[in-house]
PDB file of C-alpha atoms and ligand atoms in Angstrom:
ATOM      1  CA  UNK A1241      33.777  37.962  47.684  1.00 83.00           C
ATOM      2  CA  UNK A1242      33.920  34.219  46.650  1.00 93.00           C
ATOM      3  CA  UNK A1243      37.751  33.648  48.049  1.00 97.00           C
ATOM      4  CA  UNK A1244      37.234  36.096  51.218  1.00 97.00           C
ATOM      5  CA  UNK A1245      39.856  34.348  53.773  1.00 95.00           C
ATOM      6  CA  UNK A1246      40.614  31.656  51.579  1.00 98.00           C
ATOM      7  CA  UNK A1247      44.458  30.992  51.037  1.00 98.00           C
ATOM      8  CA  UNK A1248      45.522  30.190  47.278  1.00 98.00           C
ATOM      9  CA  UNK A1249      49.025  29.407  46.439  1.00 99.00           C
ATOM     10  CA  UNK A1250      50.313  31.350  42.985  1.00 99.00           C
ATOM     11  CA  UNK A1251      53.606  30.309  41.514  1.00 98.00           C
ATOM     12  CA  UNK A1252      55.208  33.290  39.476  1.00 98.00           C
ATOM     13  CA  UNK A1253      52.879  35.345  40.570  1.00 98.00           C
ATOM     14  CA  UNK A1254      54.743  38.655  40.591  1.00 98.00           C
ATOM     15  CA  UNK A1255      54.481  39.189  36.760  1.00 96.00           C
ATOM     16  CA  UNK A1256      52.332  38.706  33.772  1.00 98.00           C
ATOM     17  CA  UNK A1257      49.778  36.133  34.120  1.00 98.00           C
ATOM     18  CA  UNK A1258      50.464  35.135  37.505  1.00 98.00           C
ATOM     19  CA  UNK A1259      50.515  38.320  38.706  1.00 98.00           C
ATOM     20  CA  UNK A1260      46.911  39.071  37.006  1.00 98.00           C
ATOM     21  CA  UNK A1261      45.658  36.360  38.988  1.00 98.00           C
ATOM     22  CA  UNK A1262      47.502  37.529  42.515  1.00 98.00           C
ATOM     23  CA  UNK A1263      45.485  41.062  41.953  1.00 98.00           C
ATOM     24  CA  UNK A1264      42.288  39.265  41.020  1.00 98.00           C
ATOM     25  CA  UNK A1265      42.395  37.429  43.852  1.00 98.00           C
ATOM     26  CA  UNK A1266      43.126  40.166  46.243  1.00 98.00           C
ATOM     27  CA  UNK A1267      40.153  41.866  44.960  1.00 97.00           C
ATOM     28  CA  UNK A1268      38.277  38.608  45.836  1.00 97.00           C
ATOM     29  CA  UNK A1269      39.567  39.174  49.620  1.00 97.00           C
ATOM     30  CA  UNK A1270      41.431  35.900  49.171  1.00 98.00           C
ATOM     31  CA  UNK A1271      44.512  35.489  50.606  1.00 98.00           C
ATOM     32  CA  UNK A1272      47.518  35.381  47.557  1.00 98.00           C
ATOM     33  CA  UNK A1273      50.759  33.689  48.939  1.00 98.00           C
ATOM     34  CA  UNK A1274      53.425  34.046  45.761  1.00 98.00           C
ATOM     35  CA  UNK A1275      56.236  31.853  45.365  1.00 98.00           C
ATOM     36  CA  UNK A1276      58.695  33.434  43.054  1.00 98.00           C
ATOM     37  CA  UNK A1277      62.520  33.135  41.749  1.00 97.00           C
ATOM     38  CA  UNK A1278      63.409  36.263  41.571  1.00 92.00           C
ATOM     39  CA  UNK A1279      61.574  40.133  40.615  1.00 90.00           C
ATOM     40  CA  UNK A1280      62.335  41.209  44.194  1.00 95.00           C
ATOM     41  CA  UNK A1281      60.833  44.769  43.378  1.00 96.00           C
ATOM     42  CA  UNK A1282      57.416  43.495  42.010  1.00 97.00           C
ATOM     43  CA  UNK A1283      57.661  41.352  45.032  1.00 97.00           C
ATOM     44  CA  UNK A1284      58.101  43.857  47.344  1.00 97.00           C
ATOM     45  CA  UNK A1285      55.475  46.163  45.552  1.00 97.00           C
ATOM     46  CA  UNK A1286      53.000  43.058  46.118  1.00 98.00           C
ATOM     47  CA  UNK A1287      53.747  42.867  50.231  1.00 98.00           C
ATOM     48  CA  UNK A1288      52.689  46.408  50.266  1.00 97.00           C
ATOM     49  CA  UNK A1289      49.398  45.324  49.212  1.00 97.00           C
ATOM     50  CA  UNK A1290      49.289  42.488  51.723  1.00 96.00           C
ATOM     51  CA  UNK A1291      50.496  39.498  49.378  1.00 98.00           C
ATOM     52  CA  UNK A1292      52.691  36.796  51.332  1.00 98.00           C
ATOM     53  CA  UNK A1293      55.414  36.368  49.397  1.00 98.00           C
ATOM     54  CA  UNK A1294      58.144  33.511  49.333  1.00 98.00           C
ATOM     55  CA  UNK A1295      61.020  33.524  47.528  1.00 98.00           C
ATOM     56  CA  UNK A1296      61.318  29.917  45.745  1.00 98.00           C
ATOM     57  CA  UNK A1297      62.703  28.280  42.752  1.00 98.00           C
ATOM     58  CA  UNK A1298      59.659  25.647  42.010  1.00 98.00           C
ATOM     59  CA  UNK A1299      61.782  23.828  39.985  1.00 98.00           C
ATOM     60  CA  UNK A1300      63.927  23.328  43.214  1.00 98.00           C
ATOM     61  CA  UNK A1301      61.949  20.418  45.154  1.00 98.00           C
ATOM     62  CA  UNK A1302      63.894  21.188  48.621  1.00 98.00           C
ATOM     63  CA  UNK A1303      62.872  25.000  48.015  1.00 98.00           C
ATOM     64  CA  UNK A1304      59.703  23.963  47.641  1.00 98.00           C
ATOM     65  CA  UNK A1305      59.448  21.817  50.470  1.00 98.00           C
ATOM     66  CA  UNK A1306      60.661  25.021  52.695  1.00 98.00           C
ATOM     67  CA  UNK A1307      58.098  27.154  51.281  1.00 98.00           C
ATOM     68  CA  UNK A1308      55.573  24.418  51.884  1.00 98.00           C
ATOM     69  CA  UNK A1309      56.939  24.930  55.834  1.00 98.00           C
ATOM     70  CA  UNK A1310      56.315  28.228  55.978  1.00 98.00           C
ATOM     71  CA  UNK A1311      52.957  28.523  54.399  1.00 98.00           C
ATOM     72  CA  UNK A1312      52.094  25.380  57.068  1.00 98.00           C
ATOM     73  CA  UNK A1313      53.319  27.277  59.983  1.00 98.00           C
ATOM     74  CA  UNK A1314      51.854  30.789  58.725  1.00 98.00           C
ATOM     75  CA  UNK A1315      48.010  29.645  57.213  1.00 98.00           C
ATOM     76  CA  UNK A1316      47.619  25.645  58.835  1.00 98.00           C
ATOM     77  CA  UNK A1317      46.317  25.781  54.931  1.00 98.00           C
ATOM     78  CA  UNK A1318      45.492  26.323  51.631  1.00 98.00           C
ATOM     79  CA  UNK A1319      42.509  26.335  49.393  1.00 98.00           C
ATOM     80  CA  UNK A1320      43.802  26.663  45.914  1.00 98.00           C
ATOM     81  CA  UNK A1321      46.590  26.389  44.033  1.00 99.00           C
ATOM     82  CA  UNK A1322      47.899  27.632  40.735  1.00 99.00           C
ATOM     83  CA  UNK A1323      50.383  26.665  38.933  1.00 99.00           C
ATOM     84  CA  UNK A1324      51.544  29.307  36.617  1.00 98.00           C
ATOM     85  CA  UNK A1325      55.295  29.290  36.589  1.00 98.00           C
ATOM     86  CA  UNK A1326      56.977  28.829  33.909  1.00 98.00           C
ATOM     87  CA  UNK A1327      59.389  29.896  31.076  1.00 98.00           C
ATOM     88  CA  UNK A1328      59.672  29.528  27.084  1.00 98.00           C
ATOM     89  CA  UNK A1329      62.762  28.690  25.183  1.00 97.00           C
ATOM     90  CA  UNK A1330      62.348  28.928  21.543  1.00 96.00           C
ATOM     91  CA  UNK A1331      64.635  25.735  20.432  1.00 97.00           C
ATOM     92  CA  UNK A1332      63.888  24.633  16.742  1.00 97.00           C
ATOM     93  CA  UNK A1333      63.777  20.427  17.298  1.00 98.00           C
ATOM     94  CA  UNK A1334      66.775  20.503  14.323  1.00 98.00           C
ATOM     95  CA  UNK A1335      68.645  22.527  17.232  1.00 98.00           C
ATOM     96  CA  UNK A1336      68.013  20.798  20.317  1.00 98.00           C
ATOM     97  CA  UNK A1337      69.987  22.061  23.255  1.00 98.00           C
ATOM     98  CA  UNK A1338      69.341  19.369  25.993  1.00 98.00           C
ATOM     99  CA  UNK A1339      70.226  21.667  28.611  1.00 98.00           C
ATOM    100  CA  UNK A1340      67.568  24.294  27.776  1.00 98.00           C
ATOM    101  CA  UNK A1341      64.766  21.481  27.291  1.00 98.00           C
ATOM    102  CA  UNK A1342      65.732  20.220  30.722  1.00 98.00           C
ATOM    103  CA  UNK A1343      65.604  23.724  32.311  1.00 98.00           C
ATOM    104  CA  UNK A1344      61.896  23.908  30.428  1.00 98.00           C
ATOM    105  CA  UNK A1345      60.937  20.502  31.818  1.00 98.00           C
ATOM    106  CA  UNK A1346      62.422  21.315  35.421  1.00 98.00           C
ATOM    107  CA  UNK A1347      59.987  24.298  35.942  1.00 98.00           C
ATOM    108  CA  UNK A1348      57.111  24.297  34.069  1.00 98.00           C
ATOM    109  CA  UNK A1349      56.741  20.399  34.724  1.00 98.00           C
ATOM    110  CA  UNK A1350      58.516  19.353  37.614  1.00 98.00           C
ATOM    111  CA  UNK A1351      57.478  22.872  39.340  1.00 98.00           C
ATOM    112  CA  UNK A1352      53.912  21.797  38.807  1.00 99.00           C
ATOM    113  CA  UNK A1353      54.509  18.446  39.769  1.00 99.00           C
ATOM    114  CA  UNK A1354      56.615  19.297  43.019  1.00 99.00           C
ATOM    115  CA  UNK A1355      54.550  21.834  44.176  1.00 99.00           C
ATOM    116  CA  UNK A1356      51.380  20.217  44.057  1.00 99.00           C
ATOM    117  CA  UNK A1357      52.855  16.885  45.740  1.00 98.00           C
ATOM    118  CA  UNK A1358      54.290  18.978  48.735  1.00 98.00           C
ATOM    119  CA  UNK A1359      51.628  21.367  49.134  1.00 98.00           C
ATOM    120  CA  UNK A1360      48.694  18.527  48.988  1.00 98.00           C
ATOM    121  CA  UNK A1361      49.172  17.746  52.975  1.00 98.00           C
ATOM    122  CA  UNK A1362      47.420  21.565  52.825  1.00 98.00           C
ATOM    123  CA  UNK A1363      45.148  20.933  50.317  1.00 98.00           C
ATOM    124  CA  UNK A1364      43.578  18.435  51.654  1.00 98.00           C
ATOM    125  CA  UNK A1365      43.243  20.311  55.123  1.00 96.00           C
ATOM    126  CA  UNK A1366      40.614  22.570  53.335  1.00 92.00           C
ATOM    127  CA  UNK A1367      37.049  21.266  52.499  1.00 85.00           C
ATOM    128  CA  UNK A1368      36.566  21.515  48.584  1.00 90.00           C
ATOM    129  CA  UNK A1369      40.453  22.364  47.463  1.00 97.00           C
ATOM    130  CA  UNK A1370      41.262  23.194  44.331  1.00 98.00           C
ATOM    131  CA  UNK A1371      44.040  23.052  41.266  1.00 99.00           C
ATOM    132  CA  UNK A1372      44.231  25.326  38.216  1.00 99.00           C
ATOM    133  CA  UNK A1373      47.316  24.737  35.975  1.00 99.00           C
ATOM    134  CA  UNK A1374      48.614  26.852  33.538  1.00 99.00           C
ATOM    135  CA  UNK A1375      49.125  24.877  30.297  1.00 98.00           C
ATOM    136  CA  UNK A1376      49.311  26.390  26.856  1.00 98.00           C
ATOM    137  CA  UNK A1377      47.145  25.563  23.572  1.00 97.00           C
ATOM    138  CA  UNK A1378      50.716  24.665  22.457  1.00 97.00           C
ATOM    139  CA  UNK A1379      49.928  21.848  24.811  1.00 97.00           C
ATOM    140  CA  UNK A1380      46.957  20.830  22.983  1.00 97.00           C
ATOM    141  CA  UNK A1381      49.057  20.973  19.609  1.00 93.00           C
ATOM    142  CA  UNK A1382      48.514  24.656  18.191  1.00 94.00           C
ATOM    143  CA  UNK A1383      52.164  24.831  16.462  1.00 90.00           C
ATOM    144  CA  UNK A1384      54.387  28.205  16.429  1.00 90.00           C
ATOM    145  CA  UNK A1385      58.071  28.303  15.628  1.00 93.00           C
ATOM    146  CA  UNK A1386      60.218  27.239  17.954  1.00 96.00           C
ATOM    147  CA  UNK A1387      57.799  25.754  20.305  1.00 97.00           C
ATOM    148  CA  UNK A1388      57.953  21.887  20.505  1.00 98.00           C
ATOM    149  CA  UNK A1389      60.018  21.191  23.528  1.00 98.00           C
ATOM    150  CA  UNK A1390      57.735  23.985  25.368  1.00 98.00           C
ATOM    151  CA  UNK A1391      54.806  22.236  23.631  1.00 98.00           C
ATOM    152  CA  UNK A1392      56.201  18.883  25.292  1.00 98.00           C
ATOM    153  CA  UNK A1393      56.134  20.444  28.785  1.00 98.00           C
ATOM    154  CA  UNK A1394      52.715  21.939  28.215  1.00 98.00           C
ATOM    155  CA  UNK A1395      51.486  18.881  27.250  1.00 98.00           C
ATOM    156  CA  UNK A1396      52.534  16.945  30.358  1.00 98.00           C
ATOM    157  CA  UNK A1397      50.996  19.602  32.400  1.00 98.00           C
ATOM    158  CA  UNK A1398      47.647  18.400  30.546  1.00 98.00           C
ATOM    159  CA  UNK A1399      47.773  14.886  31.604  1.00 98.00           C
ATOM    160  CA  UNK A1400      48.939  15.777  34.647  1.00 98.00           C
ATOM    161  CA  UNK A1401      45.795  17.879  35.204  1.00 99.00           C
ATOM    162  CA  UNK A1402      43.100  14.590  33.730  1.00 98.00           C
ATOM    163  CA  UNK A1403      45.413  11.987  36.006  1.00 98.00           C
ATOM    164  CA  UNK A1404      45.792  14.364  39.403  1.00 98.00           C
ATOM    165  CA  UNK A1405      41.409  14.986  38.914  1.00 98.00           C
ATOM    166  CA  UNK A1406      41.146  11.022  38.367  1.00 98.00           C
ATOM    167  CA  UNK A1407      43.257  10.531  41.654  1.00 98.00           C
ATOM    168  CA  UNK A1408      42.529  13.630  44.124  1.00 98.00           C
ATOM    169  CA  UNK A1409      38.128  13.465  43.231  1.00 98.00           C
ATOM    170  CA  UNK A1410      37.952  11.234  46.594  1.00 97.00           C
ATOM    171  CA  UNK A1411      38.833  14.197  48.673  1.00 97.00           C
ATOM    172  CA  UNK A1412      36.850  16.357  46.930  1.00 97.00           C
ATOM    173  CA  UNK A1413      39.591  17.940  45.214  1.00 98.00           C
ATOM    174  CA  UNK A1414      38.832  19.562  41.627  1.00 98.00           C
ATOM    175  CA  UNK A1415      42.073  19.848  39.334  1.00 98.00           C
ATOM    176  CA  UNK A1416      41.667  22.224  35.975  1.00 99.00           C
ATOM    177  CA  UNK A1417      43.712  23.576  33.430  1.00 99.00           C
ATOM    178  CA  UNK A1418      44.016  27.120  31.031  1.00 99.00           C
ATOM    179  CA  UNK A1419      45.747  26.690  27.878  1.00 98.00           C
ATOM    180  CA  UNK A1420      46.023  29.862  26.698  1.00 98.00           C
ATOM    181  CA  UNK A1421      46.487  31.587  23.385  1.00 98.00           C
ATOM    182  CA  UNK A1422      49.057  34.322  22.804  1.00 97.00           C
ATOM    183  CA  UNK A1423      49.383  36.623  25.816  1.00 98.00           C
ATOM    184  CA  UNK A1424      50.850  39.812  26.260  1.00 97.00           C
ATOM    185  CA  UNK A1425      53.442  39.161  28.567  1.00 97.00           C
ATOM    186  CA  UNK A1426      56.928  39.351  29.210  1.00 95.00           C
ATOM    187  CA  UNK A1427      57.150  35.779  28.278  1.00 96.00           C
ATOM    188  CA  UNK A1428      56.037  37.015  24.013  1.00 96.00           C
ATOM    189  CA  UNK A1429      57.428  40.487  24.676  1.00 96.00           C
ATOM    190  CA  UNK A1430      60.418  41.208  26.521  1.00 94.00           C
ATOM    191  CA  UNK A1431      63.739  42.062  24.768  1.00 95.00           C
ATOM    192  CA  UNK A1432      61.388  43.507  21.551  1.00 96.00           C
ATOM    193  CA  UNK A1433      61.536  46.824  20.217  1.00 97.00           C
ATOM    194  CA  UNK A1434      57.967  48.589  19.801  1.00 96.00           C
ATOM    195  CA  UNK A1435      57.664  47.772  15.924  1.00 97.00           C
ATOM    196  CA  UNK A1436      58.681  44.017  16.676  1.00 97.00           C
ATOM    197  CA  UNK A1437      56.136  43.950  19.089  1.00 97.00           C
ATOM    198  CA  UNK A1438      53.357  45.367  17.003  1.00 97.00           C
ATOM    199  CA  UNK A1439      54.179  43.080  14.673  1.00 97.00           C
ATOM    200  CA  UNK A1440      54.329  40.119  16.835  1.00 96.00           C
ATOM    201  CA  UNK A1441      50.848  41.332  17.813  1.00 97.00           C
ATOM    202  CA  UNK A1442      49.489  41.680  14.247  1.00 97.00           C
ATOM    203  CA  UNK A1443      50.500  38.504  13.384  1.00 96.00           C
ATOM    204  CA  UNK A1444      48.534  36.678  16.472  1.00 96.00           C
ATOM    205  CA  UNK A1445      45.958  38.868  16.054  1.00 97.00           C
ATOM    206  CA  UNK A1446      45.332  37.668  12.684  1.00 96.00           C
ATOM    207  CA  UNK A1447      45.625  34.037  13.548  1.00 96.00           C
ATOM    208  CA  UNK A1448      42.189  34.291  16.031  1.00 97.00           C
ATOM    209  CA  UNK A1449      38.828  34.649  14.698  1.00 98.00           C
ATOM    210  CA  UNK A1450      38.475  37.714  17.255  1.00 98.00           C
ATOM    211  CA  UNK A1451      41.308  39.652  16.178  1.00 97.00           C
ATOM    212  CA  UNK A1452      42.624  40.318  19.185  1.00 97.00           C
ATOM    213  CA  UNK A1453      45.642  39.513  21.251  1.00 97.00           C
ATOM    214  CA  UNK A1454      44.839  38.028  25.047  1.00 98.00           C
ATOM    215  CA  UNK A1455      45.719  39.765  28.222  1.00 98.00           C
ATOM    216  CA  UNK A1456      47.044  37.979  31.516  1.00 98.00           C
ATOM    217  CA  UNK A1457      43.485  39.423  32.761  1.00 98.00           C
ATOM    218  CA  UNK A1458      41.439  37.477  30.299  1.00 98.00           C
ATOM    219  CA  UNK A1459      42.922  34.234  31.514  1.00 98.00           C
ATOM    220  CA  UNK A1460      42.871  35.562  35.861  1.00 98.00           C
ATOM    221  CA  UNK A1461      38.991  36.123  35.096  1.00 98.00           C
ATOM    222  CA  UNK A1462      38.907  32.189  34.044  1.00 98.00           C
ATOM    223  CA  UNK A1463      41.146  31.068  37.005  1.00 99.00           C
ATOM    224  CA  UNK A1464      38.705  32.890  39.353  1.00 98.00           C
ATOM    225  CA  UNK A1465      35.445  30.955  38.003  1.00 98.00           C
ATOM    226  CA  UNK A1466      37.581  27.433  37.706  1.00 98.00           C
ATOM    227  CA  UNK A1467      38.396  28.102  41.318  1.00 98.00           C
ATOM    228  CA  UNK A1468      35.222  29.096  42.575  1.00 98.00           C
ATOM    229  CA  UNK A1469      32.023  26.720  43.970  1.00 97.00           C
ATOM    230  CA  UNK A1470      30.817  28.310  40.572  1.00 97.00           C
ATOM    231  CA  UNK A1471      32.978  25.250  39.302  1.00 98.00           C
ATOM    232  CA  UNK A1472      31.730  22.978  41.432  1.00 97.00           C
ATOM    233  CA  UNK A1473      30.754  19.934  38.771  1.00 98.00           C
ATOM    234  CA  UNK A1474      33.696  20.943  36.612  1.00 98.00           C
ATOM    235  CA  UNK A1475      37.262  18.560  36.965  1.00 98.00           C
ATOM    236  CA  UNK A1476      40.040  17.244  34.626  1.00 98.00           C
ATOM    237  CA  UNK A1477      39.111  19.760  32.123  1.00 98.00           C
ATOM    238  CA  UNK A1478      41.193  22.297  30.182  1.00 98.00           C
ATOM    239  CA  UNK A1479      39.522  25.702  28.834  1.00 98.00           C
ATOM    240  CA  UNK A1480      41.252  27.002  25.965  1.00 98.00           C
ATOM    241  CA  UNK A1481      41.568  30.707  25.650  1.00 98.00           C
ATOM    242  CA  UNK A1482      42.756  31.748  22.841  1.00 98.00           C
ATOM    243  CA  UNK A1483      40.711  33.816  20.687  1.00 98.00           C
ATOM    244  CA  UNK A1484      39.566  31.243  18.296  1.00 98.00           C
ATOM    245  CA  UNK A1485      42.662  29.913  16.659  1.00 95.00           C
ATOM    246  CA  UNK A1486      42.320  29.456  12.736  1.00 93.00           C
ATOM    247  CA  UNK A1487      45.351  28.235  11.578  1.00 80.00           C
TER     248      UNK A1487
HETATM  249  P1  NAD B1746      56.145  35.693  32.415  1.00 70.76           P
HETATM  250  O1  NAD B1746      57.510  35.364  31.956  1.00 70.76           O
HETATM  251  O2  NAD B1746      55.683  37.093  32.359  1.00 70.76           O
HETATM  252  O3  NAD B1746      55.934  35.169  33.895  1.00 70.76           O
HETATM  253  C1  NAD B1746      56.372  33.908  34.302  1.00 70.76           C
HETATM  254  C2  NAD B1746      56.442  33.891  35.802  1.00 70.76           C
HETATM  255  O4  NAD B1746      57.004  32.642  36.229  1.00 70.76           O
HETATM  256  C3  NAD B1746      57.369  34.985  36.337  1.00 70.76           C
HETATM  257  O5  NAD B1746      56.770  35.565  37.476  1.00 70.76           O
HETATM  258  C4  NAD B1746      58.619  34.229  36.704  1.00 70.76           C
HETATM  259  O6  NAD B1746      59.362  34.850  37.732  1.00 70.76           O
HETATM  260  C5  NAD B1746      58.029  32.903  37.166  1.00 70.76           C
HETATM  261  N1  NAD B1746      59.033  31.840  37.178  1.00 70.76           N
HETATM  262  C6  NAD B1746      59.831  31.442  36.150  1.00 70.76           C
HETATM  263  N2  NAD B1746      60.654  30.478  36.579  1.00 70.76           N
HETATM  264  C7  NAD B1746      60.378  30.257  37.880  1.00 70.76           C
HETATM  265  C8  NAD B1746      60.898  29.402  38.875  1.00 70.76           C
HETATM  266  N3  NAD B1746      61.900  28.561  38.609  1.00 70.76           N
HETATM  267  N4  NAD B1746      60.363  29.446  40.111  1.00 70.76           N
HETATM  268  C9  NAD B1746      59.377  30.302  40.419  1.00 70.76           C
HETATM  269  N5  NAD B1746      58.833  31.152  39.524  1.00 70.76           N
HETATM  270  C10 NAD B1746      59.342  31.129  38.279  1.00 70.76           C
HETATM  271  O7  NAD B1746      55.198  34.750  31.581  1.00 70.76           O
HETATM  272  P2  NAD B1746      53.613  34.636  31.476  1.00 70.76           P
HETATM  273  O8  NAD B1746      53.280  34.870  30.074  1.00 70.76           O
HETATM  274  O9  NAD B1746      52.942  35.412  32.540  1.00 70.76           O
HETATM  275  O10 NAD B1746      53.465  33.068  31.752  1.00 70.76           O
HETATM  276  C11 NAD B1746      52.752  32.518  32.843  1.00 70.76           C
HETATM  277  C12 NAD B1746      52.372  31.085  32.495  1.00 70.76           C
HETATM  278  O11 NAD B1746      51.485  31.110  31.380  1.00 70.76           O
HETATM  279  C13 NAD B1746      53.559  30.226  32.078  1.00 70.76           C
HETATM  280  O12 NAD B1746      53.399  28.923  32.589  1.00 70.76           O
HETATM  281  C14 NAD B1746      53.452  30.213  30.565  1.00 70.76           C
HETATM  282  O13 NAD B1746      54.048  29.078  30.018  1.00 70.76           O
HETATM  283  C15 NAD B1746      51.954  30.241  30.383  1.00 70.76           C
HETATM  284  N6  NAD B1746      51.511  30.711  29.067  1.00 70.76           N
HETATM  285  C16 NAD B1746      51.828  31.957  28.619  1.00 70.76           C
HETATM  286  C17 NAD B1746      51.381  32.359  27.360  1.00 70.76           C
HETATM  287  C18 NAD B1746      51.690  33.715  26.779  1.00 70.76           C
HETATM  288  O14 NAD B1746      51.412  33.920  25.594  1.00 70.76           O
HETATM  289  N7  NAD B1746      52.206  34.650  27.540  1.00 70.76           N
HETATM  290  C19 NAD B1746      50.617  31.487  26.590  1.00 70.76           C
HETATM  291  C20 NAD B1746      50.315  30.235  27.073  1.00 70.76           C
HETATM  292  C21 NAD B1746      50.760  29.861  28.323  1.00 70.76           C
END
């Protein structure tokens, strides 16, 4: 039980990935405190299995400052954090819609950014804290259609990751990131009919050298061992999961 009492702050952790990595930790014994936007039901399903749950737009700074306030006054705390919110809009760059790339920007970038910044004062109140970010391998370059201004936002959340290990490894802090291959989520999913989805599967399937597709587990199981004392040596770095990409 590697994370038995300790408290570790998921974003978007009622569905998909994030909500792989609440359950993982739970089985850990850790302590899972979700911020989420909205999936009230998966929240409340999640409380019933002793999750803290707060109800916050990450890509609202003042929200996040309030959850930070509650999570102060409820733990004193906090021993990771991950930051897995976040959302894809498919936008060719020919079709740029500057409102959509500044809602992509506002949470998956600034929702890292803000919740790290207010939830550090917590961070730091715990020996050996640590920071796992989602990224994407779009971050790392790996194209798909549609994906640049989600790319751009994925990328950011790489530096971020190096430059936030370069400047938290004098309190002992570690700061990783996942960039993940195609997961089967809600985020690749949702809206398709069961014959787009097989196909959407066949297609990433056949761009890995595994031939497979990745579940939100495969990427909880890395979050666990970037986390853990396991890790200890390990900061600044991203792990790419993504079955081998060969295109
Ligand atoms: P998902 O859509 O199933 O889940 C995203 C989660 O983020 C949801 O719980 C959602 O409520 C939450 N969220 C969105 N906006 C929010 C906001 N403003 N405030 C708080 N929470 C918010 O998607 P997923 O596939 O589980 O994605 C999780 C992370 O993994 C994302 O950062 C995504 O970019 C990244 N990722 C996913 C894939 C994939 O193939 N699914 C690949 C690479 C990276």
């Amino acid at each position: 039980m590697r994370f038995k009492d300790k408290v570790i702050l998921i974003t978007g952790g009622t569905r998909g990935i994030g909500r792989a990595i609440t359950e993982a930790f739970l089985r850990e014994e850790g302590l899972p405190v979700v911020l989420y936007n909205s999936a009230e039901n998966e929240a409340k399903k999640l409380r019933e299995k002793g999750v803290f749950t707060i109800k916050c737009d990450v890509g609202n700074r003042d929200e996040v400052k309030k959850a930070k306030e509650v999570v102060e006054k409820e733990f004193g705390r906090v021993n990771v954090i991950v930051n897995n919110a976040g959302i894809m809009v498919l936008m060719p760059f020919e079709e740029f819609d500057e409102e959509k790339y500044n809602k992509m920007i506002k949470i998956n970038l600034n929702g890292a950014i803000y919740t790290t910044y207010e939830f550090l004062p917590l961070l730091k109140v715990s020996k050996n804290g640590t920071i796992v970010n989602i990224a994407s391998n779009a971050g790392i370059g790996t194209a798909a259609e549609g994906t640049t201004f989600y790319a751009i936002t994925k990328a950011g959340i790489i530096i971020l990751t190096r430059r936030l290990a370069f400047e938290l490894g004098k309190y002992g802090i570690r700061v990783n990131a996942i960039a993940p291959g195609w997961i089967e989520t809600d985020m690749t999913l949702s809206g398709k009919s069961q014959e787009e989805a097989e196909k959407l599967r066949e297609l990433f399937r056949n761009k890995t050298v595994l031939k497979t597709t990745g579940k939100p587990e495969d990427i909880a199981n890395i979050v666990l061992f970037l986390a853990s004392d396991e890790a200890r040596y390990i900061t600044g770095q991203v792990i790419v999961a993504d079955g081998g990409r060969i295109d």
